[in-house]
Amino acid sequence: MTNLLKNNIFRFSISLLIALILSLVANFYLAVTEFYLIPLTALYVMQTSIGNEFYQGIRNFIFVLVIVVISALALHSLQFFYQIAHDTLVGAVIGIAVNLVVSRQPDTEFRNKLLPVIKIFNHYFSMIIDQLLQQDSNQFNNTSLENALLTLPDWVYERGFNSALQNGYQFFLIKIEQISDILFSMHYLARYQYDKELIAKIRPTLLQYVENVNQFFSAIETVLQLIKLEANPSDLENEISELQKQFFAVMPSSLELWDMQRDYVYLAAFIYNLKDLQKLLLKLGESLR
């Protein structure tokens, strides 16, 4: 039962049921119209995003109130305005109050939305490196990653979201979006047919870097699942430094030769993306401490 109460869909369903029961009782004893405005308003003002129950609830009530005013002006009846305004106000108070008392948990929803994205990041990154190292013609698409990005909890950007959580959540989400941009860029660069000898020279260090990135992604998954880490992952600094040294050791000394061989230009861009990925992962790790 405890796990069920942590489920936001279940919590929202319970809150709707409680509000419906309370509003029907209030409608029986307090309503001055016969239009069931109290339960209708209560259910309407509860249609808010997670962590935004009060602000969006008030906004929804104001929207209903505007309709009430327009209706009263159309009928030229001040008494009608007072009657429906009374019922909508009672309904709004019930809906907003129940939404706040039995509120959905933004931290749980945020973690549940991000976990599959992090897993796809890890898998997608591994496939990019495989394509770079194997230099085969088999292409993989980014459909799964694009679909995962569509499920990101963008409600953290909405006005009125819990101010105590908003800055941290927005920071984390922005870094996630930046990581996705880097992975898309790396995917594009990995599709180029590089010189096999060039790739072979950086292969051992690159594989070590990949292993540590996979561990870092796995560590983020572990923290998001509220499980204590047994050991901190590598900060990737040694691996990326070694990778850069190996690349500079094999690249042409003359910049003019760079124009003749795109391999070096594209590979330099790929390594630059790896360094950016390292920085973003470290920032994600710091934000989870």
Short mmCIF file of C-alpha atoms in Angstrom, two decimals:
data_model
loop_
_atom_site.label_atom_id
_atom_site.label_comp_id
_atom_site.label_asym_id
_atom_site.label_seq_id
_atom_site.Cartn_x
_atom_site.Cartn_y
_atom_site.Cartn_z
CA MET A 1 0.00 0.00 0.00
CA THR A 2 2.91 2.33 0.76
CA ASN A 3 4.33 1.87 -2.74
CA LEU A 4 0.88 2.49 -4.20
CA LEU A 5 0.61 5.81 -2.38
CA LYS A 6 3.90 6.87 -3.99
CA ASN A 7 2.38 6.35 -7.44
CA ASN A 8 1.35 9.75 -8.76
CA ILE A 9 -1.40 8.38 -10.99
CA PHE A 10 -2.96 6.65 -7.99
CA ARG A 11 -2.58 9.77 -5.82
CA PHE A 12 -4.21 11.96 -8.45
CA SER A 13 -7.07 9.48 -8.88
CA ILE A 14 -7.62 9.43 -5.11
CA SER A 15 -7.57 13.24 -4.95
CA LEU A 16 -10.16 13.44 -7.74
CA LEU A 17 -12.38 10.94 -5.94
CA ILE A 18 -12.11 12.81 -2.62
CA ALA A 19 -12.82 16.15 -4.30
CA LEU A 20 -15.81 14.69 -6.14
CA ILE A 21 -17.32 13.31 -2.93
CA LEU A 22 -16.75 16.54 -0.99
CA SER A 23 -18.06 18.72 -3.81
CA LEU A 24 -21.20 16.61 -4.21
CA VAL A 25 -21.89 16.92 -0.49
CA ALA A 26 -21.23 20.67 -0.67
CA ASN A 27 -23.46 20.92 -3.73
CA PHE A 28 -26.31 19.25 -1.81
CA TYR A 29 -26.06 21.60 1.19
CA LEU A 30 -24.54 24.81 -0.15
CA ALA A 31 -25.37 25.18 -3.85
CA VAL A 32 -27.68 28.01 -4.85
CA THR A 33 -28.00 26.88 -8.47
CA GLU A 34 -29.02 23.59 -10.05
CA PHE A 35 -26.15 23.37 -12.51
CA TYR A 36 -23.75 21.26 -10.36
CA LEU A 37 -21.16 24.01 -10.65
CA ILE A 38 -19.47 23.06 -7.38
CA PRO A 39 -18.32 19.56 -8.46
CA LEU A 40 -17.62 20.69 -12.04
CA THR A 41 -15.46 23.59 -10.88
CA ALA A 42 -13.68 21.45 -8.28
CA LEU A 43 -12.67 18.87 -10.87
CA TYR A 44 -11.68 21.52 -13.40
CA VAL A 45 -9.35 23.50 -11.12
CA MET A 46 -7.58 20.24 -10.23
CA GLN A 47 -6.34 19.79 -13.81
CA THR A 48 -2.83 21.07 -13.14
CA SER A 49 0.68 19.88 -13.84
CA ILE A 50 2.74 18.25 -11.09
CA GLY A 51 4.10 20.64 -8.47
CA ASN A 52 1.88 23.47 -9.72
CA GLU A 53 -1.37 22.76 -7.89
CA PHE A 54 -1.89 26.19 -6.33
CA TYR A 55 -0.86 28.58 -9.12
CA GLN A 56 -2.54 26.71 -11.95
CA GLY A 57 -5.55 25.96 -9.74
CA ILE A 58 -6.04 29.71 -9.16
CA ARG A 59 -5.50 30.35 -12.86
CA ASN A 60 -8.19 27.81 -13.77
CA PHE A 61 -10.57 29.38 -11.26
CA ILE A 62 -9.99 32.84 -12.74
CA PHE A 63 -10.78 31.41 -16.18
CA VAL A 64 -14.09 30.01 -14.86
CA LEU A 65 -14.84 33.31 -13.14
CA VAL A 66 -14.34 35.21 -16.41
CA ILE A 67 -16.90 32.92 -18.06
CA VAL A 68 -19.27 33.60 -15.16
CA VAL A 69 -18.89 37.37 -15.57
CA ILE A 70 -19.46 37.18 -19.33
CA SER A 71 -22.56 35.03 -18.80
CA ALA A 72 -23.95 37.44 -16.21
CA LEU A 73 -23.34 40.45 -18.46
CA ALA A 74 -25.03 38.69 -21.36
CA LEU A 75 -28.11 38.02 -19.22
CA HIS A 76 -28.02 41.44 -17.52
CA SER A 77 -28.59 39.72 -14.17
CA LEU A 78 -26.56 40.64 -11.12
CA GLN A 79 -28.37 38.02 -9.06
CA PHE A 80 -27.38 35.29 -11.53
CA PHE A 81 -23.76 36.43 -11.23
CA TYR A 82 -23.82 36.16 -7.43
CA GLN A 83 -25.37 32.70 -7.56
CA ILE A 84 -22.95 31.07 -9.99
CA ALA A 85 -19.98 32.95 -8.54
CA HIS A 86 -20.85 31.49 -5.14
CA ASP A 87 -20.96 27.93 -6.46
CA THR A 88 -17.77 28.23 -8.51
CA LEU A 89 -15.91 29.72 -5.54
CA VAL A 90 -16.95 26.85 -3.27
CA GLY A 91 -15.93 24.33 -5.94
CA ALA A 92 -12.57 26.03 -6.49
CA VAL A 93 -11.77 26.06 -2.76
CA ILE A 94 -12.53 22.34 -2.51
CA GLY A 95 -10.55 21.41 -5.63
CA ILE A 96 -7.44 23.45 -4.80
CA ALA A 97 -7.44 22.35 -1.14
CA VAL A 98 -7.70 18.64 -1.99
CA ASN A 99 -5.04 19.02 -4.69
CA LEU A 100 -2.66 20.54 -2.14
CA VAL A 101 -3.38 18.01 0.62
CA VAL A 102 -3.18 14.94 -1.63
CA SER A 103 -0.62 16.39 -4.00
CA ARG A 104 1.43 14.43 -6.49
CA GLN A 105 5.12 14.12 -5.70
CA PRO A 106 7.29 16.01 -8.22
CA ASP A 107 10.51 14.36 -7.04
CA THR A 108 9.15 10.89 -7.76
CA GLU A 109 7.77 11.89 -11.13
CA PHE A 110 10.98 13.69 -12.08
CA ARG A 111 13.12 10.65 -11.32
CA ASN A 112 10.73 8.27 -13.08
CA LYS A 113 10.79 10.39 -16.22
CA LEU A 114 14.58 10.73 -16.29
CA LEU A 115 15.59 7.14 -15.54
CA PRO A 116 14.66 5.71 -18.97
CA VAL A 117 16.33 8.68 -20.67
CA ILE A 118 19.62 8.04 -18.83
CA LYS A 119 19.46 4.35 -19.76
CA ILE A 120 18.93 5.22 -23.42
CA PHE A 121 21.81 7.73 -23.23
CA ASN A 122 24.10 4.96 -21.99
CA HIS A 123 23.04 2.52 -24.70
CA TYR A 124 23.10 5.15 -27.44
CA PHE A 125 26.60 6.27 -26.46
CA SER A 126 27.88 2.69 -26.60
CA MET A 127 26.39 2.20 -30.08
CA ILE A 128 28.08 5.41 -31.28
CA ILE A 129 31.48 4.17 -30.11
CA ASP A 130 30.89 0.74 -31.67
CA GLN A 131 30.13 2.37 -35.00
CA LEU A 132 33.24 4.52 -34.77
CA LEU A 133 35.55 1.62 -33.91
CA GLN A 134 34.10 -1.01 -36.23
CA GLN A 135 33.68 1.36 -39.19
CA ASP A 136 30.91 -0.80 -40.63
CA SER A 137 28.10 0.27 -42.90
CA ASN A 138 25.35 -0.72 -40.48
CA GLN A 139 23.55 2.41 -39.44
CA PHE A 140 21.38 2.86 -36.37
CA ASN A 141 18.86 5.64 -36.00
CA ASN A 142 18.16 7.98 -33.12
CA THR A 143 14.41 7.34 -32.97
CA SER A 144 14.49 5.83 -29.48
CA LEU A 145 16.45 8.79 -28.11
CA GLU A 146 14.18 11.34 -29.79
CA ASN A 147 11.10 9.59 -28.39
CA ALA A 148 12.66 9.53 -24.91
CA LEU A 149 13.37 13.27 -25.08
CA LEU A 150 9.70 13.90 -25.78
CA THR A 151 8.87 12.48 -22.35
CA LEU A 152 11.15 14.82 -20.41
CA PRO A 153 9.35 16.56 -17.51
CA ASP A 154 9.12 20.01 -19.10
CA TRP A 155 6.57 21.02 -16.45
CA VAL A 156 9.55 22.13 -14.31
CA TYR A 157 9.81 25.19 -16.59
CA GLU A 158 6.21 26.25 -16.06
CA ARG A 159 5.43 29.39 -14.11
CA GLY A 160 4.22 28.61 -10.61
CA PHE A 161 6.15 25.35 -10.24
CA ASN A 162 7.44 24.61 -6.73
CA SER A 163 10.06 27.33 -6.22
CA ALA A 164 12.07 25.20 -3.78
CA LEU A 165 12.68 22.61 -6.48
CA GLN A 166 12.56 24.59 -9.70
CA ASN A 167 16.17 25.82 -9.95
CA GLY A 168 17.71 22.41 -9.26
CA TYR A 169 15.34 20.55 -11.55
CA GLN A 170 15.78 23.06 -14.36
CA PHE A 171 19.58 22.85 -14.06
CA PHE A 172 19.49 19.05 -14.25
CA LEU A 173 17.07 19.05 -17.19
CA ILE A 174 19.12 21.59 -19.14
CA LYS A 175 22.21 19.40 -18.73
CA ILE A 176 20.24 16.38 -19.94
CA GLU A 177 19.20 18.29 -23.06
CA GLN A 178 22.79 19.41 -23.65
CA ILE A 179 23.99 15.82 -23.39
CA SER A 180 21.46 14.78 -26.01
CA ASP A 181 22.80 17.47 -28.38
CA ILE A 182 26.35 16.16 -27.88
CA LEU A 183 25.28 12.57 -28.52
CA PHE A 184 23.52 13.59 -31.75
CA SER A 185 26.69 15.38 -32.84
CA MET A 186 28.84 12.35 -31.99
CA HIS A 187 26.47 10.08 -33.90
CA TYR A 188 26.93 12.23 -36.99
CA LEU A 189 30.73 12.23 -36.67
CA ALA A 190 30.89 8.48 -36.00
CA ARG A 191 29.27 7.73 -39.36
CA TYR A 192 32.30 9.06 -41.24
CA GLN A 193 34.64 6.37 -42.63
CA TYR A 194 37.91 7.04 -40.81
CA ASP A 195 41.30 5.62 -41.59
CA LYS A 196 41.42 2.30 -39.71
CA GLU A 197 45.02 2.75 -38.61
CA LEU A 198 44.16 6.12 -37.09
CA ILE A 199 41.26 4.63 -35.13
CA ALA A 200 43.42 1.69 -34.04
CA LYS A 201 45.93 4.05 -32.39
CA ILE A 202 43.35 5.57 -30.06
CA ARG A 203 41.23 2.44 -29.61
CA PRO A 204 42.58 1.20 -26.22
CA THR A 205 42.26 4.59 -24.51
CA LEU A 206 38.88 5.21 -26.12
CA LEU A 207 37.55 1.87 -24.86
CA GLN A 208 38.70 2.73 -21.32
CA TYR A 209 36.96 6.09 -21.60
CA VAL A 210 33.77 4.39 -22.82
CA GLU A 211 33.81 1.93 -19.94
CA ASN A 212 34.08 4.75 -17.41
CA VAL A 213 31.33 6.76 -19.11
CA ASN A 214 29.08 3.70 -18.94
CA GLN A 215 29.87 3.44 -15.23
CA PHE A 216 29.09 7.13 -14.77
CA PHE A 217 25.70 6.78 -16.47
CA SER A 218 25.02 3.69 -14.34
CA ALA A 219 25.97 5.66 -11.21
CA ILE A 220 23.46 8.38 -12.14
CA GLU A 221 20.79 5.70 -12.60
CA THR A 222 21.64 4.28 -9.17
CA VAL A 223 21.33 7.68 -7.48
CA LEU A 224 18.03 8.41 -9.26
CA GLN A 225 16.74 5.10 -7.90
CA LEU A 226 17.66 6.35 -4.40
CA ILE A 227 20.26 3.60 -3.98
CA LYS A 228 23.53 4.41 -2.25
CA LEU A 229 26.61 4.22 -4.46
CA GLU A 230 29.20 1.67 -3.38
CA ALA A 231 32.00 3.62 -5.08
CA ASN A 232 32.28 6.91 -6.91
CA PRO A 233 32.86 6.62 -10.68
CA SER A 234 35.95 8.02 -12.38
CA ASP A 235 35.93 11.73 -13.18
CA LEU A 236 37.17 10.77 -16.70
CA GLU A 237 39.91 13.41 -16.56
CA ASN A 238 42.84 10.99 -17.01
CA GLU A 239 41.15 9.16 -19.87
CA ILE A 240 40.26 12.28 -21.84
CA SER A 241 43.76 13.74 -21.29
CA GLU A 242 45.39 10.55 -22.55
CA LEU A 243 43.04 10.47 -25.52
CA GLN A 244 44.00 14.02 -26.45
CA LYS A 245 47.72 13.22 -26.13
CA GLN A 246 47.39 10.22 -28.43
CA PHE A 247 45.45 12.25 -30.97
CA PHE A 248 47.99 15.12 -30.97
CA ALA A 249 50.79 12.57 -31.35
CA VAL A 250 49.37 11.19 -34.61
CA MET A 251 47.86 14.30 -36.17
CA PRO A 252 49.69 16.20 -38.95
CA SER A 253 52.02 18.94 -37.78
CA SER A 254 50.96 21.27 -40.58
CA LEU A 255 47.50 22.79 -40.53
CA GLU A 256 47.44 22.66 -44.33
CA LEU A 257 47.39 18.86 -44.19
CA TRP A 258 44.27 19.02 -42.04
CA ASP A 259 42.35 20.34 -45.04
CA MET A 260 43.56 17.38 -47.06
CA GLN A 261 42.45 14.76 -44.53
CA ARG A 262 39.04 15.15 -43.00
CA ASP A 263 39.75 12.21 -40.71
CA TYR A 264 41.74 14.42 -38.36
CA VAL A 265 39.25 17.27 -38.43
CA TYR A 266 36.26 15.03 -37.71
CA LEU A 267 38.13 13.02 -35.11
CA ALA A 268 39.24 16.23 -33.38
CA ALA A 269 35.57 17.30 -33.26
CA PHE A 270 34.62 13.90 -31.88
CA ILE A 271 37.19 14.12 -29.08
CA TYR A 272 36.05 17.67 -28.33
CA ASN A 273 32.52 16.30 -27.90
CA LEU A 274 33.87 13.61 -25.56
CA LYS A 275 35.42 16.33 -23.42
CA ASP A 276 32.15 18.28 -23.35
CA LEU A 277 30.32 15.09 -22.39
CA GLN A 278 32.74 14.59 -19.51
CA LYS A 279 32.09 18.12 -18.20
CA LEU A 280 28.32 17.67 -18.37
CA LEU A 281 28.45 14.31 -16.61
CA LEU A 282 30.50 15.81 -13.81
CA LYS A 283 27.96 18.62 -13.41
CA LEU A 284 25.14 16.08 -13.28
CA GLY A 285 27.02 14.14 -10.65
CA GLU A 286 27.59 17.25 -8.55
CA SER A 287 23.90 18.21 -8.74
CA LEU A 288 22.89 14.80 -7.36
CA ARG A 289 25.07 15.00 -4.25
#
